[in-house]
Amino acid sequence: MIDDYILQKDRNIINSYLKKNEFPPKEKYIDFSWNPTLFFAKIILASQNHTALTETAIHTEIVEYNQAKGTNVSLDYLLNRFWLRNVLGQIKISGAVLRLFLDDKIVEIPKEIKDDELVENFLFMEFLVKKYKYEDSRTCEISSEVFDSIYIGFKNFYPQMSELDTLLQEYSITKEEDKYVFVLWRLELKVDKGFLSSYILYSLFQIRDSSQDAKSLKEWLIATKFIFCPEAFESLSEWHKERFIKTALELLKNEYDLEDGRENEKFLLNEDLSFCSFYSAKDIILRNGLSDYTIESKEPFVQWLKFFSNRERGVDLLDFSIREDCVKLLQSLLIYAIKNPRVINVLDLFENKSYLLYQTIFYLIRFNPTHLLAFIDDKRYGLFFFCSFIILCEDSFKKKFADEHIPFKLVDKYTILFCEKNLICKENYHDASLLLVFLIEGMYNSKWPFLYRNVYEKVCSSPIFKKPTKSCVAAALDCFEKNAKDIWTQRIWQIKISEFKYLFFFYIKAESFEKKQCFDLIKTLYENSVLKNEKFNYWREWNEIDSFEWGVFFNQLYELDELKVFCLDIFNYLNFDESESDFDKKYSGPKKLRLHLKLLCTVYSEWRKYESNEKAERLEECIVIILQNCFVNKIESKKIAIFDLLYESNLGFDFSTELFPQVIDVLKSFSEPNRKKVLLAMSKGDDLRLMTKTYNLMDDEEDQRFLKGLMDFSTDVEKSISFFDDYISFLQDLYNSHINNEFADKLFEKLDSSIKNRAKGLIIAPFVLNAQILKLYSLFWHNNQMGLLEYKSPYKDPDGRYKDGLISLENERYFLLTRMYMKNGKNEEAQKNVKKIRCQDSDYFALKYKSFALYISVFYSKNSCNYAELLKQCDSLIRVTKNKMGENKKISYEGLQYLYYAKASLLEKIGDCDKLYQFYNSVENNYHTKLDFAKPVATCLLNKGRNIEAFKVCNAIRPSEKEKTEYEKLKKSIPAEDEISRLASSYREIICLSKEDRFKVLPDVVCKHRENVGSFVIHSIYFCLEKILRKIKTLKLLPEDNKTDLIQITLEAYLKTLNYENDKDQPHRGLSSSKKQAGELDFVLDFDTYSVVFEAVRCDSFNQNVRKHILKIFHYDSSKRIFVNLLYYEGNNSDFLNHWEIITQKTSNNSDVVYPHNFKCLSCKDISNEFGNASIKVLKNTHENELEFYHIFVNLSYAD
């Protein structure tokens, strides 16, 4: 149990923020000379309390009803049907029954019901409900004589006590004939509940001996129905306190109604009510405020989570009020246990009483949140208490930022405490897994994801999850398989994002068997929730799914040779109904294809950076096949135009406008033949809009020329455009591309004509403004200076609604005119014209204009006195622009580039090289490729003699065709001698490294496989073999020894630059029949402290000669770290793979090859997939004492 001292320190803060029963402060009495609480304690004890039905009262009601109606109503029948409940000696009416009969609608019993007993008891329940109603509507009654006696006694003792009439009015007490009547709950805000509850309990204990303590506690619970205080027992003497605790424990242990065997009570109850009332079972449940009333899972935590998912709709599922008295007693016991942890273990009461646990937690959330935290270290129930605290924080602070609230610091504190006290020290992997499930679900489906994300990060940083053990991962996967269906929100039309998140978390951290389990589960989940999901929708999850480590997943697909099958499987699950409307067609199957394509593009981009070319090329083939089917609607051949909605105003924004640029970015990395395949497939779709956008996104001029040749400008493209905004967007792309300005001008004339027809009376509208801005750009692109000077908007704004829009239009004219003057070398006109721009904060383009004006000022400024002020303005605008971009990430701010250019130019003029280079490294990488931005940086560095940095800046620039002359001039200004000298020095440093480390510095373009010596050497041999196999005719003519010599020479030449070479001092023994020394090893690479040893032999069958060569290698190297056995195959080409299977089996079988002592083969792995050449197979065998033995099988008959 968490130390009470820790809790008390945080109690005030927690309760002040999270307590649910906070009420406005009570009115202060001017005169406190009398005690109203003590007065009402005596009144309540002397009254007849009707808030609870006793067994005696219900028996009396049944007898009288049977006598009056001639029926045979039975209490046992009512209890067995759960219409009535007997809890702690009180008879409770089910909440569902109360709602049914207190509703305005008349309930009639169907005539077809022939069960007389059921009908009689059902009608009795209607009578009982209408007589007693809800408990909080019932009253307490006290005779006038007793009440007056108590009042007079108090009045004599407290003369200043309120007069009787005033007292009755103040406390809502009414007089009816010879009795006074009052409602208990009305006293709740007007008396000291703690003192009142304590005094009643004390009085009951005083008037009875200990043998009647159970009766006293039951009466106390009835008397304090609405004024209960769980701390009431604390003011008792130690003897009375001991009696209270003992009796409360006995009552709870013996209460039959709390047992778990009754969990289906609500189901039975609703079936009864639906049968009797013409309502369906579903209707009855909905009338109770719930739609999901069955909990099938046997996992207690899942049951609890289901229960709490309905917390906002009430807890009638479990008839909370029926067991409320049990929960009250338990509250007192919990408080006692917190302060006396060694005396009782109160949590034992929850054993087989899960509903009691759920309701107790619910009660704590509402009335005493601090007590939730006391039990978070309990291995059985700590998870329930901790997660309840998180839910409480969520309900209290939804839609808030965590750092705005003090309690969030406490959440961090108790999260760490929970992990330390419950999960880590107890190795509680089961609860750790459930906690992760709970937090991930909250991250995606709660009212305050920010809270769950922060707690998730805290939990993941704890040792139990930072490096999970094998047992932890196994428990997590077991938890997933047993509880995934019940615990996560099942929305069949969405990606099961929570489950993906959970599985990927462990997939990245798992090893061997568990990793394979995760892989299989992810693969199945993807198939079921994405590929086979007929109601697929992922609006919310579009930007989440590709954030997982799909690269690792696809790596395993690649290793298992399942990559192509997995990638292309989506075509088998596309659902496309020809009878659907055009709108539905665009939103059904294409969604799946888009998502799948997005994942593939994400993985491909990652592989291109970090994986081998062979692997990326394999994935490239798959993407090309898919893309070839993405531009034409031919469903019969599984072709779908998934980018149809690229414009269509904002429809499909998340899909197309984000995905398409990513696809083109990936396409630019493809080989030239594959790029052309995709562009050719795109042209078959006859979508000139898509092809124009592609043209603008492609960098390679040859690709642009190829695509331009495929475009058909005779297409009546405007018929396929539905909105003016889309028409304008297409024209912008067309003008930007300069593919066919004549065609663009004709389209613009049609657009202008359509807008004039639409804008009747030449009244301006938003789409009219956009078209007029496009007209200005058309004049700019045509270098029509006179047109821009004379332009005036022909449209009217009679009511002034578009005043700001017209100002923006005029500003845009001045902006473009200034740019034209600059381009044409008219500097004075440019400086004058830019001052005509009227910047307004309400203007969407205001930041661009301000940035551009500043850029002009810097561009033409020659007064060094102004530089500091200009720099200050520049920094201020950059900050404002970035803040705006942070608020709206969908909008790009054109002005930022002018600010970057201006700042770079200013710092160069000032000569502050350090700040300039620091600023250069701080901006986005795409600006490094811009000559206008990078040139002042390189120039400044050169002026300061910092040639190396200048060389790096120049190398990052990607000039356009027009800029190449200027770029070459800049590059030639850099002294090459310094750079060559520096590189030579670096090379000397590399050669001086130990041979064990030297290969690790190779760049990716040479070799990406630098993780260990074995990988490096095997990939180096593969590189040489692939080159040699291209000369297969020459190779086949060579004897075995000469083939080995050729490989040795090629490999030495390949590795010579790093000073790796064959060890020529190896021992020689005897002569072979081929005149080569029999004991000589074919090739040895020395790595200082150990060697990599090669042996080569012809192998058309696995015979004794092959075995000898395999074993021979063990005698000639003492380090025994890495061996390589090269096997030449010259047999029948069709039998190559069969022989490879035999080699795999034989070399890994310790009976077929008897390896030396302490070097038995432990495992084998076919790693041929890493290389991508069907004629070269590679087997990696792991032996005892960390020996790696590679067997390379080369097919010299592949061309036969």
mmCIF file of C-alpha atoms in Angstrom, residues 931 958-969:
data_model
loop_
_atom_site.group_PDB
_atom_site.id
_atom_site.type_symbol
_atom_site.label_atom_id
_atom_site.label_comp_id
_atom_site.label_asym_id
_atom_site.label_seq_id
_atom_site.Cartn_x
_atom_site.Cartn_y
_atom_site.Cartn_z
ATOM 1 C CA LEU A 931 21.131 28.819 -55.598
ATOM 2 C CA ARG A 958 20.777 21.755 -57.357
ATOM 3 C CA PRO A 959 20.718 24.461 -60.051
ATOM 4 C CA SER A 960 18.114 24.767 -62.792
ATOM 5 C CA GLU A 961 19.144 24.861 -66.443
ATOM 6 C CA LYS A 962 19.153 28.672 -66.425
ATOM 7 C CA GLU A 963 21.289 28.752 -63.274
ATOM 8 C CA LYS A 964 23.983 26.283 -64.338
ATOM 9 C CA THR A 965 26.370 28.913 -65.729
ATOM 10 C CA GLU A 966 26.156 30.992 -62.564
ATOM 11 C CA TYR A 967 26.553 27.848 -60.432
ATOM 12 C CA GLU A 968 29.659 26.658 -62.306
ATOM 13 C CA LYS A 969 31.197 30.105 -61.890
#
